[in-house]
GROMACS .gro file of C-alpha atoms in nm:
model
  291
    1UNK     CA    1  25.114   5.934  14.870
    2UNK     CA    2  25.484   5.988  14.927
    3UNK     CA    3  25.636   6.085  15.260
    4UNK     CA    4  25.704   6.429  15.111
    5UNK     CA    5  25.336   6.467  15.018
    6UNK     CA    6  25.226   6.356  15.363
    7UNK     CA    7  25.462   6.604  15.527
    8UNK     CA    8  25.330   6.882  15.307
    9UNK     CA    9  24.969   6.805  15.395
   10UNK     CA   10  25.035   6.815  15.767
   11UNK     CA   11  25.126   7.179  15.713
   12UNK     CA   12  24.782   7.264  15.568
   13UNK     CA   13  24.477   7.349  15.778
   14UNK     CA   14  24.123   7.428  15.663
   15UNK     CA   15  23.944   7.701  15.859
   16UNK     CA   16  23.648   7.939  15.816
   17UNK     CA   17  23.705   8.237  15.590
   18UNK     CA   18  23.714   8.580  15.753
   19UNK     CA   19  23.715   8.936  15.624
   20UNK     CA   20  24.095   8.952  15.652
   21UNK     CA   21  24.127   8.666  15.399
   22UNK     CA   22  23.955   8.847  15.114
   23UNK     CA   23  24.263   9.018  14.980
   24UNK     CA   24  24.446   8.684  14.966
   25UNK     CA   25  24.146   8.536  14.785
   26UNK     CA   26  24.150   8.825  14.541
   27UNK     CA   27  24.519   8.766  14.471
   28UNK     CA   28  24.454   8.396  14.405
   29UNK     CA   29  24.178   8.479  14.156
   30UNK     CA   30  24.392   8.747  13.993
   31UNK     CA   31  24.667   8.491  13.936
   32UNK     CA   32  24.414   8.289  13.735
   33UNK     CA   33  24.318   8.600  13.532
   34UNK     CA   34  23.967   8.593  13.680
   35UNK     CA   35  23.800   8.935  13.653
   36UNK     CA   36  23.691   8.965  14.016
   37UNK     CA   37  23.785   9.285  14.198
   38UNK     CA   38  23.850   9.298  14.571
   39UNK     CA   39  23.510   9.473  14.592
   40UNK     CA   40  23.350   9.170  14.427
   41UNK     CA   41  23.504   8.940  14.687
   42UNK     CA   42  23.376   9.170  14.960
   43UNK     CA   43  23.024   9.167  14.818
   44UNK     CA   44  23.020   8.789  14.786
   45UNK     CA   45  23.141   8.743  15.143
   46UNK     CA   46  22.884   8.993  15.275
   47UNK     CA   47  22.602   8.755  15.177
   48UNK     CA   48  22.783   8.423  15.217
   49UNK     CA   49  23.039   8.214  15.399
   50UNK     CA   50  23.361   8.043  15.309
   51UNK     CA   51  23.664   7.843  15.401
   52UNK     CA   52  24.036   7.877  15.334
   53UNK     CA   53  24.331   7.642  15.317
   54UNK     CA   54  24.624   7.786  15.511
   55UNK     CA   55  24.984   7.680  15.560
   56UNK     CA   56  25.143   7.666  15.902
   57UNK     CA   57  25.315   7.993  15.806
   58UNK     CA   58  24.976   8.164  15.773
   59UNK     CA   59  24.969   8.178  15.392
   60UNK     CA   60  24.624   8.135  15.233
   61UNK     CA   61  24.667   7.890  14.944
   62UNK     CA   62  24.306   7.795  14.873
   63UNK     CA   63  23.952   7.927  14.900
   64UNK     CA   64  23.591   7.819  14.872
   65UNK     CA   65  23.267   8.012  14.926
   66UNK     CA   66  22.901   7.917  14.960
   67UNK     CA   67  22.565   8.091  14.983
   68UNK     CA   68  22.260   7.951  15.161
   69UNK     CA   69  21.927   7.992  14.982
   70UNK     CA   70  21.662   7.913  15.238
   71UNK     CA   71  21.683   7.585  15.430
   72UNK     CA   72  21.703   7.351  15.132
   73UNK     CA   73  21.937   7.499  14.869
   74UNK     CA   74  22.279   7.656  14.839
   75UNK     CA   75  22.527   7.767  14.575
   76UNK     CA   76  22.900   7.704  14.589
   77UNK     CA   77  23.187   7.878  14.412
   78UNK     CA   78  23.525   8.054  14.422
   79UNK     CA   79  23.703   7.719  14.455
   80UNK     CA   80  24.069   7.809  14.405
   81UNK     CA   81  24.393   7.635  14.497
   82UNK     CA   82  24.728   7.803  14.444
   83UNK     CA   83  24.899   7.647  14.144
   84UNK     CA   84  25.204   7.550  14.350
   85UNK     CA   85  24.985   7.342  14.582
   86UNK     CA   86  24.764   7.162  14.332
   87UNK     CA   87  24.761   6.785  14.322
   88UNK     CA   88  24.769   6.743  14.701
   89UNK     CA   89  24.394   6.697  14.761
   90UNK     CA   90  24.343   7.049  14.895
   91UNK     CA   91  24.048   7.114  14.662
   92UNK     CA   92  23.879   6.800  14.792
   93UNK     CA   93  23.934   6.909  15.152
   94UNK     CA   94  23.783   7.251  15.078
   95UNK     CA   95  23.484   7.085  14.910
   96UNK     CA   96  23.438   6.858  15.213
   97UNK     CA   97  23.437   7.167  15.435
   98UNK     CA   98  23.155   7.319  15.231
   99UNK     CA   99  22.954   6.994  15.214
  100UNK     CA  100  22.982   6.952  15.591
  101UNK     CA  101  22.857   7.308  15.642
  102UNK     CA  102  22.550   7.242  15.424
  103UNK     CA  103  22.407   6.908  15.545
  104UNK     CA  104  22.102   6.799  15.352
  105UNK     CA  105  22.105   7.097  15.114
  106UNK     CA  106  22.077   7.066  14.738
  107UNK     CA  107  22.399   7.238  14.627
  108UNK     CA  108  22.443   7.410  14.292
  109UNK     CA  109  22.772   7.508  14.131
  110UNK     CA  110  22.913   7.607  13.792
  111UNK     CA  111  23.230   7.419  13.709
  112UNK     CA  112  23.519   7.485  13.476
  113UNK     CA  113  23.617   7.179  13.269
  114UNK     CA  114  23.916   7.112  13.496
  115UNK     CA  115  23.692   7.105  13.804
  116UNK     CA  116  23.423   6.869  13.671
  117UNK     CA  117  23.602   6.540  13.756
  118UNK     CA  118  23.649   6.639  14.121
  119UNK     CA  119  23.290   6.753  14.158
  120UNK     CA  120  23.156   6.435  14.000
  121UNK     CA  121  23.357   6.231  14.251
  122UNK     CA  122  23.196   6.436  14.529
  123UNK     CA  123  22.839   6.362  14.420
  124UNK     CA  124  22.762   6.642  14.175
  125UNK     CA  125  22.605   6.571  13.837
  126UNK     CA  126  22.593   6.791  13.526
  127UNK     CA  127  22.256   6.956  13.466
  128UNK     CA  128  22.321   7.214  13.194
  129UNK     CA  129  22.561   7.456  13.031
  130UNK     CA  130  22.616   7.820  13.129
  131UNK     CA  131  22.737   8.055  12.855
  132UNK     CA  132  22.957   8.353  12.942
  133UNK     CA  133  22.861   8.645  12.716
  134UNK     CA  134  23.056   8.970  12.704
  135UNK     CA  135  23.168   9.265  12.493
  136UNK     CA  136  23.187   9.641  12.498
  137UNK     CA  137  22.823   9.748  12.494
  138UNK     CA  138  22.687   9.908  12.178
  139UNK     CA  139  22.397  10.153  12.191
  140UNK     CA  140  22.069   9.962  12.181
  141UNK     CA  141  21.722  10.086  12.089
  142UNK     CA  142  21.459  10.020  12.351
  143UNK     CA  143  21.238   9.723  12.278
  144UNK     CA  144  20.873   9.822  12.253
  145UNK     CA  145  20.645   9.652  12.505
  146UNK     CA  146  20.271   9.584  12.474
  147UNK     CA  147  20.019   9.847  12.578
  148UNK     CA  148  19.988   9.869  12.954
  149UNK     CA  149  20.335   9.723  13.011
  150UNK     CA  150  20.632   9.939  13.109
  151UNK     CA  151  20.980   9.926  13.252
  152UNK     CA  152  21.034  10.096  13.586
  153UNK     CA  153  21.312  10.109  13.845
  154UNK     CA  154  21.306   9.855  14.127
  155UNK     CA  155  21.307   9.985  14.483
  156UNK     CA  156  21.333   9.839  14.829
  157UNK     CA  157  20.953   9.835  14.853
  158UNK     CA  158  20.954   9.580  14.568
  159UNK     CA  159  21.160   9.327  14.764
  160UNK     CA  160  20.873   9.087  14.837
  161UNK     CA  161  20.758   9.090  14.474
  162UNK     CA  162  21.112   9.039  14.346
  163UNK     CA  163  21.171   8.748  14.584
  164UNK     CA  164  20.841   8.590  14.478
  165UNK     CA  165  20.941   8.613  14.110
  166UNK     CA  166  21.288   8.478  14.179
  167UNK     CA  167  21.161   8.186  14.386
  168UNK     CA  168  20.915   8.090  14.112
  169UNK     CA  169  21.194   8.094  13.854
  170UNK     CA  170  21.470   7.926  14.056
  171UNK     CA  171  21.289   7.725  14.322
  172UNK     CA  172  21.509   7.876  14.594
  173UNK     CA  173  21.464   8.143  14.858
  174UNK     CA  174  21.728   8.402  14.768
  175UNK     CA  175  21.582   8.691  14.969
  176UNK     CA  176  21.912   8.792  15.126
  177UNK     CA  177  22.086   8.805  14.787
  178UNK     CA  178  21.804   9.003  14.622
  179UNK     CA  179  21.801   9.250  14.912
  180UNK     CA  180  22.178   9.297  14.878
  181UNK     CA  181  22.147   9.355  14.504
  182UNK     CA  182  21.900   9.637  14.564
  183UNK     CA  183  22.180   9.816  14.749
  184UNK     CA  184  22.484   9.704  14.548
  185UNK     CA  185  22.329   9.759  14.204
  186UNK     CA  186  22.025   9.889  14.024
  187UNK     CA  187  21.715   9.693  13.933
  188UNK     CA  188  21.461   9.723  13.653
  189UNK     CA  189  21.111   9.576  13.664
  190UNK     CA  190  20.864   9.484  13.392
  191UNK     CA  191  20.540   9.629  13.526
  192UNK     CA  192  20.239   9.460  13.370
  193UNK     CA  193  19.947   9.673  13.486
  194UNK     CA  194  20.080   9.688  13.841
  195UNK     CA  195  20.199   9.326  13.843
  196UNK     CA  196  20.571   9.241  13.839
  197UNK     CA  197  20.628   9.026  13.530
  198UNK     CA  198  21.007   9.028  13.544
  199UNK     CA  199  21.315   9.193  13.685
  200UNK     CA  200  21.682   9.246  13.594
  201UNK     CA  201  21.971   9.383  13.795
  202UNK     CA  202  22.284   9.559  13.672
  203UNK     CA  203  22.591   9.621  13.890
  204UNK     CA  204  22.963   9.678  13.876
  205UNK     CA  205  23.163   9.358  13.846
  206UNK     CA  206  23.508   9.270  13.722
  207UNK     CA  207  23.615   9.472  13.419
  208UNK     CA  208  23.286   9.659  13.383
  209UNK     CA  209  22.919   9.582  13.442
  210UNK     CA  210  22.725   9.257  13.478
  211UNK     CA  211  22.355   9.214  13.401
  212UNK     CA  212  22.183   8.954  13.615
  213UNK     CA  213  21.986   8.794  13.753
  214UNK     CA  214  21.727   8.831  13.477
  215UNK     CA  215  21.391   8.670  13.550
  216UNK     CA  216  21.077   8.717  13.339
  217UNK     CA  217  20.762   8.555  13.211
  218UNK     CA  218  20.875   8.586  12.848
  219UNK     CA  219  21.180   8.618  12.627
  220UNK     CA  220  21.043   8.953  12.505
  221UNK     CA  221  21.040   9.095  12.857
  222UNK     CA  222  21.388   8.960  12.935
  223UNK     CA  223  21.532   9.110  12.616
  224UNK     CA  224  21.366   9.446  12.685
  225UNK     CA  225  21.534   9.473  13.025
  226UNK     CA  226  21.872   9.358  12.896
  227UNK     CA  227  21.852   9.605  12.606
  228UNK     CA  228  21.776   9.883  12.854
  229UNK     CA  229  22.083   9.804  13.064
  230UNK     CA  230  22.311   9.766  12.762
  231UNK     CA  231  22.187  10.092  12.615
  232UNK     CA  232  22.238  10.264  12.949
  233UNK     CA  233  22.606  10.162  12.952
  234UNK     CA  234  22.701  10.204  12.586
  235UNK     CA  235  23.076  10.184  12.540
  236UNK     CA  236  23.132  10.002  12.869
  237UNK     CA  237  23.232   9.640  12.916
  238UNK     CA  238  22.920   9.426  12.974
  239UNK     CA  239  22.880   9.065  13.082
  240UNK     CA  240  22.592   8.819  13.113
  241UNK     CA  241  22.598   8.455  13.222
  242UNK     CA  242  22.304   8.270  13.069
  243UNK     CA  243  22.173   7.914  13.069
  244UNK     CA  244  22.235   7.774  12.721
  245UNK     CA  245  21.868   7.679  12.699
  246UNK     CA  246  21.738   8.027  12.787
  247UNK     CA  247  21.662   8.116  12.419
  248UNK     CA  248  21.863   8.438  12.447
  249UNK     CA  249  22.168   8.316  12.257
  250UNK     CA  250  22.067   8.411  11.903
  251UNK     CA  251  21.953   8.761  12.001
  252UNK     CA  252  22.271   8.823  12.204
  253UNK     CA  253  22.477   8.717  11.901
  254UNK     CA  254  22.287   8.970  11.690
  255UNK     CA  255  22.359   9.259  11.926
  256UNK     CA  256  22.725   9.166  11.964
  257UNK     CA  257  22.727   9.018  12.314
  258UNK     CA  258  22.921   8.709  12.213
  259UNK     CA  259  22.986   8.378  12.383
  260UNK     CA  260  23.347   8.370  12.508
  261UNK     CA  261  23.337   8.071  12.742
  262UNK     CA  262  23.109   7.807  12.892
  263UNK     CA  263  23.097   7.613  13.218
  264UNK     CA  264  22.903   7.309  13.335
  265UNK     CA  265  22.610   7.366  13.570
  266UNK     CA  266  22.614   7.092  13.835
  267UNK     CA  267  22.393   6.993  14.128
  268UNK     CA  268  22.398   6.737  14.408
  269UNK     CA  269  22.032   6.641  14.385
  270UNK     CA  270  21.833   6.501  14.093
  271UNK     CA  271  21.533   6.715  14.188
  272UNK     CA  272  21.462   7.002  13.945
  273UNK     CA  273  21.406   7.304  14.167
  274UNK     CA  274  21.221   7.498  13.894
  275UNK     CA  275  20.847   7.439  13.876
  276UNK     CA  276  20.767   7.358  13.513
  277UNK     CA  277  20.422   7.512  13.561
  278UNK     CA  278  20.563   7.844  13.680
  279UNK     CA  279  20.528   8.138  13.438
  280UNK     CA  280  20.860   8.277  13.559
  281UNK     CA  281  21.186   8.173  13.397
  282UNK     CA  282  21.550   8.253  13.467
  283UNK     CA  283  21.719   8.406  13.162
  284UNK     CA  284  22.049   8.510  13.322
  285UNK     CA  285  22.237   8.425  13.640
  286UNK     CA  286  22.343   8.671  13.907
  287UNK     CA  287  22.696   8.537  13.848
  288UNK     CA  288  22.861   8.201  13.796
  289UNK     CA  289  22.929   8.182  14.172
  290UNK     CA  290  22.586   8.291  14.296
  291UNK     CA  291  22.393   8.105  14.028
   0.00000   0.00000   0.00000
């Protein structure tokens, strides 16, 4: 490290993120052409925490956010460093801030190719691929479900059932996130004779709408809910983030929701949080940040 680098770093402090930092975070993401609106930053912060890198002049030049899922898991995202300040170890300092705030937790994140080397050095390992799917939605016919099975809107009284489904699929307690989604978006449930056999949320995000999370006991049920949401927003921009191994890829290609990007799913622990014996499976993420 040169004397100039050392002098620069003495000007940078890492502190907890506050509501007043969200506009600066939004501007940093906008500079990267990320789709996040200020409202998306506000929603993420309402259910999570974060840290910022700040110069001695009070300029926010880096961000990181994390979300606690119960006592044992967390998700991490929105890791951004202003282009003019890259190469000075600020990303590593932000990551250390998050790791220190989450002692003992299994931490999940979705990494762009440029971020993978840093995360690997900090103890993360690749565990899958997440496909970003998007397009302007085309009208979709509803997918017929078996007798006795129907789609119905999700309400606040369904919270316990939704959390139970989500925990079975993901192995994490995301009650706070699911409760927030019931307010921030709309949910659809696969009702199998009074039993919840799947759910899918749809909400405003970025340039249009995002569908996710999508959790169900079968590919048929997941596709039926996604088709409902796409058909309900025909002509609008739609996005889904799906695990590459979710079996949705071919069908999404057929309906025109094409893969435009992919990121690496990474985790700090070798333990697979999903119970292989569980009938519930995750077909789409809430977002790349939330997981």
